[in-house]
Amino acid sequence: WELISDYSDLMRARIQRDPFCVMKLRATFLKLVSILDSPLNRINQANSPDLESVSQYYSSALVSYVRSILQVIPQDLFGVLREIVQLKTSELR
């Protein structure tokens, strides 16, 4: 997580510039899933009872990370909507 967090601000900035690049970031998120899948496979092969709790931990960490990156989209969307409302309001005056 420490290594990928270095790129978080870059990803958010890229999404702000070009919202359609999210499709390209999808591959990055899928790669993260595959990276997290390896330790889970080893735990499963060892028949460890911790598989479910570790899987839950990794899943929630991944979801939190993806949300932190993608939260830029609704923030920008509502910013644009706020500007539209301000323009329409000023037209009505």
C-alpha atoms as a printed R data frame, in Angstrom:
   type eleno elety resid chain resno       x       y       z
1  ATOM     1    CA   TRP     A     1   0.000   0.000   0.000
2  ATOM     2    CA   GLU     A     2   2.876   2.333   0.711
3  ATOM     3    CA   LEU     A     3   4.249   2.030  -2.806
4  ATOM     4    CA   ILE     A     4   0.934   2.497  -4.575
5  ATOM     5    CA   SER     A     5  -0.064   5.407  -2.332
6  ATOM     6    CA   ASP     A     6   2.788   7.397  -3.876
7  ATOM     7    CA   TYR     A     7   0.809   7.366  -7.119
8  ATOM     8    CA   SER     A     8  -2.584   8.229  -5.617
9  ATOM     9    CA   ASP     A     9  -2.300  11.977  -6.137
10 ATOM    10    CA   LEU     A    10  -1.135  11.424  -9.709
11 ATOM    11    CA   MET     A    11  -4.118   9.185 -10.428
12 ATOM    12    CA   ARG     A    12  -6.562  11.703  -8.926
13 ATOM    13    CA   ALA     A    13  -5.029  14.534 -10.951
14 ATOM    14    CA   ARG     A    14  -5.232  12.451 -14.120
15 ATOM    15    CA   ILE     A    15  -8.903  11.668 -13.476
16 ATOM    16    CA   GLN     A    16  -9.620  15.370 -12.955
17 ATOM    17    CA   ARG     A    17  -7.976  16.218 -16.292
18 ATOM    18    CA   ASP     A    18  -9.508  13.320 -18.199
19 ATOM    19    CA   PRO     A    19 -12.389  11.437 -16.539
20 ATOM    20    CA   PHE     A    20 -12.327   8.780 -19.270
21 ATOM    21    CA   CYS     A    21  -8.888   7.629 -18.120
22 ATOM    22    CA   VAL     A    22 -10.726   5.707 -15.380
23 ATOM    23    CA   MET     A    23 -11.067   2.942 -17.938
24 ATOM    24    CA   LYS     A    24  -7.277   2.762 -18.119
25 ATOM    25    CA   LEU     A    25  -7.002   2.793 -14.335
26 ATOM    26    CA   ARG     A    26  -9.305  -0.202 -14.229
27 ATOM    27    CA   ALA     A    27  -6.359  -2.315 -15.346
28 ATOM    28    CA   THR     A    28  -4.309  -0.933 -12.453
29 ATOM    29    CA   PHE     A    29  -7.026  -1.819  -9.960
30 ATOM    30    CA   LEU     A    30  -7.335  -5.319 -11.425
31 ATOM    31    CA   LYS     A    31  -3.575  -5.731 -11.117
32 ATOM    32    CA   LEU     A    32  -3.856  -4.828  -7.429
33 ATOM    33    CA   VAL     A    33  -6.477  -7.538  -7.043
34 ATOM    34    CA   SER     A    34  -4.189 -10.112  -8.627
35 ATOM    35    CA   ILE     A    35  -1.296  -9.008  -6.393
36 ATOM    36    CA   LEU     A    36  -3.467  -9.475  -3.311
37 ATOM    37    CA   ASP     A    37  -4.693 -12.819  -4.586
38 ATOM    38    CA   SER     A    38  -1.287 -14.520  -4.288
39 ATOM    39    CA   PRO     A    39  -1.024 -14.443  -0.478
40 ATOM    40    CA   LEU     A    40  -4.641 -15.562  -0.233
41 ATOM    41    CA   ASN     A    41  -3.923 -18.548  -2.454
42 ATOM    42    CA   ARG     A    42  -1.028 -19.545  -0.203
43 ATOM    43    CA   ILE     A    43  -3.211 -19.231   2.883
44 ATOM    44    CA   ASN     A    44  -5.859 -21.340   1.179
45 ATOM    45    CA   GLN     A    45  -3.301 -24.003   0.204
46 ATOM    46    CA   ALA     A    46  -2.205 -24.191   3.838
47 ATOM    47    CA   ASN     A    47  -5.846 -24.797   4.854
48 ATOM    48    CA   SER     A    48  -5.545 -21.972   7.351
49 ATOM    49    CA   PRO     A    49  -8.662 -20.966   9.250
50 ATOM    50    CA   ASP     A    50  -7.536 -17.344   8.816
51 ATOM    51    CA   LEU     A    51  -8.410 -17.298   5.116
52 ATOM    52    CA   GLU     A    52 -11.758 -15.574   5.573
53 ATOM    53    CA   SER     A    53 -10.509 -12.864   7.930
54 ATOM    54    CA   VAL     A    54  -7.418 -12.118   5.818
55 ATOM    55    CA   SER     A    55  -9.526 -12.063   2.675
56 ATOM    56    CA   GLN     A    56 -11.969  -9.674   4.330
57 ATOM    57    CA   TYR     A    57  -9.113  -7.414   5.413
58 ATOM    58    CA   TYR     A    58  -7.549  -7.260   1.931
59 ATOM    59    CA   SER     A    59 -10.925  -6.721   0.292
60 ATOM    60    CA   SER     A    60 -11.848  -3.839   2.567
61 ATOM    61    CA   ALA     A    61  -8.405  -2.257   2.137
62 ATOM    62    CA   LEU     A    62  -8.709  -2.482  -1.648
63 ATOM    63    CA   VAL     A    63 -12.227  -1.044  -1.659
64 ATOM    64    CA   SER     A    64 -11.103   1.842   0.549
65 ATOM    65    CA   TYR     A    65  -8.190   2.585  -1.740
66 ATOM    66    CA   VAL     A    66 -10.266   2.510  -4.924
67 ATOM    67    CA   ARG     A    67 -12.887   4.742  -3.298
68 ATOM    68    CA   SER     A    68 -10.219   7.227  -2.260
69 ATOM    69    CA   ILE     A    69  -9.066   7.477  -5.864
70 ATOM    70    CA   LEU     A    70 -12.484   7.572  -7.499
71 ATOM    71    CA   GLN     A    71 -14.004  10.087  -5.071
72 ATOM    72    CA   VAL     A    72 -12.581  12.762  -7.368
73 ATOM    73    CA   ILE     A    73 -15.326  12.041  -9.908
74 ATOM    74    CA   PRO     A    74 -18.371  13.020  -7.811
75 ATOM    75    CA   GLN     A    75 -16.472  15.943  -6.309
76 ATOM    76    CA   ASP     A    76 -15.736  17.328  -9.760
77 ATOM    77    CA   LEU     A    77 -19.238  16.560 -10.975
78 ATOM    78    CA   PHE     A    78 -20.842  18.477  -8.132
79 ATOM    79    CA   GLY     A    79 -18.381  21.324  -8.689
80 ATOM    80    CA   VAL     A    80 -19.545  21.595 -12.295
81 ATOM    81    CA   LEU     A    81 -23.186  21.410 -11.207
82 ATOM    82    CA   ARG     A    82 -22.558  24.210  -8.689
83 ATOM    83    CA   GLU     A    83 -21.122  26.382 -11.475
84 ATOM    84    CA   ILE     A    84 -24.148  25.654 -13.679
85 ATOM    85    CA   VAL     A    85 -26.533  26.600 -10.878
86 ATOM    86    CA   GLN     A    86 -24.630  29.832 -10.284
87 ATOM    87    CA   LEU     A    87 -24.764  30.701 -13.999
88 ATOM    88    CA   LYS     A    88 -28.483  29.949 -14.226
89 ATOM    89    CA   THR     A    89 -29.166  31.925 -11.060
90 ATOM    90    CA   SER     A    90 -27.310  34.939 -12.376
91 ATOM    91    CA   GLU     A    91 -29.270  34.712 -15.652
92 ATOM    92    CA   LEU     A    92 -32.558  34.869 -13.766
93 ATOM    93    CA   ARG     A    93 -31.618  38.080 -11.978
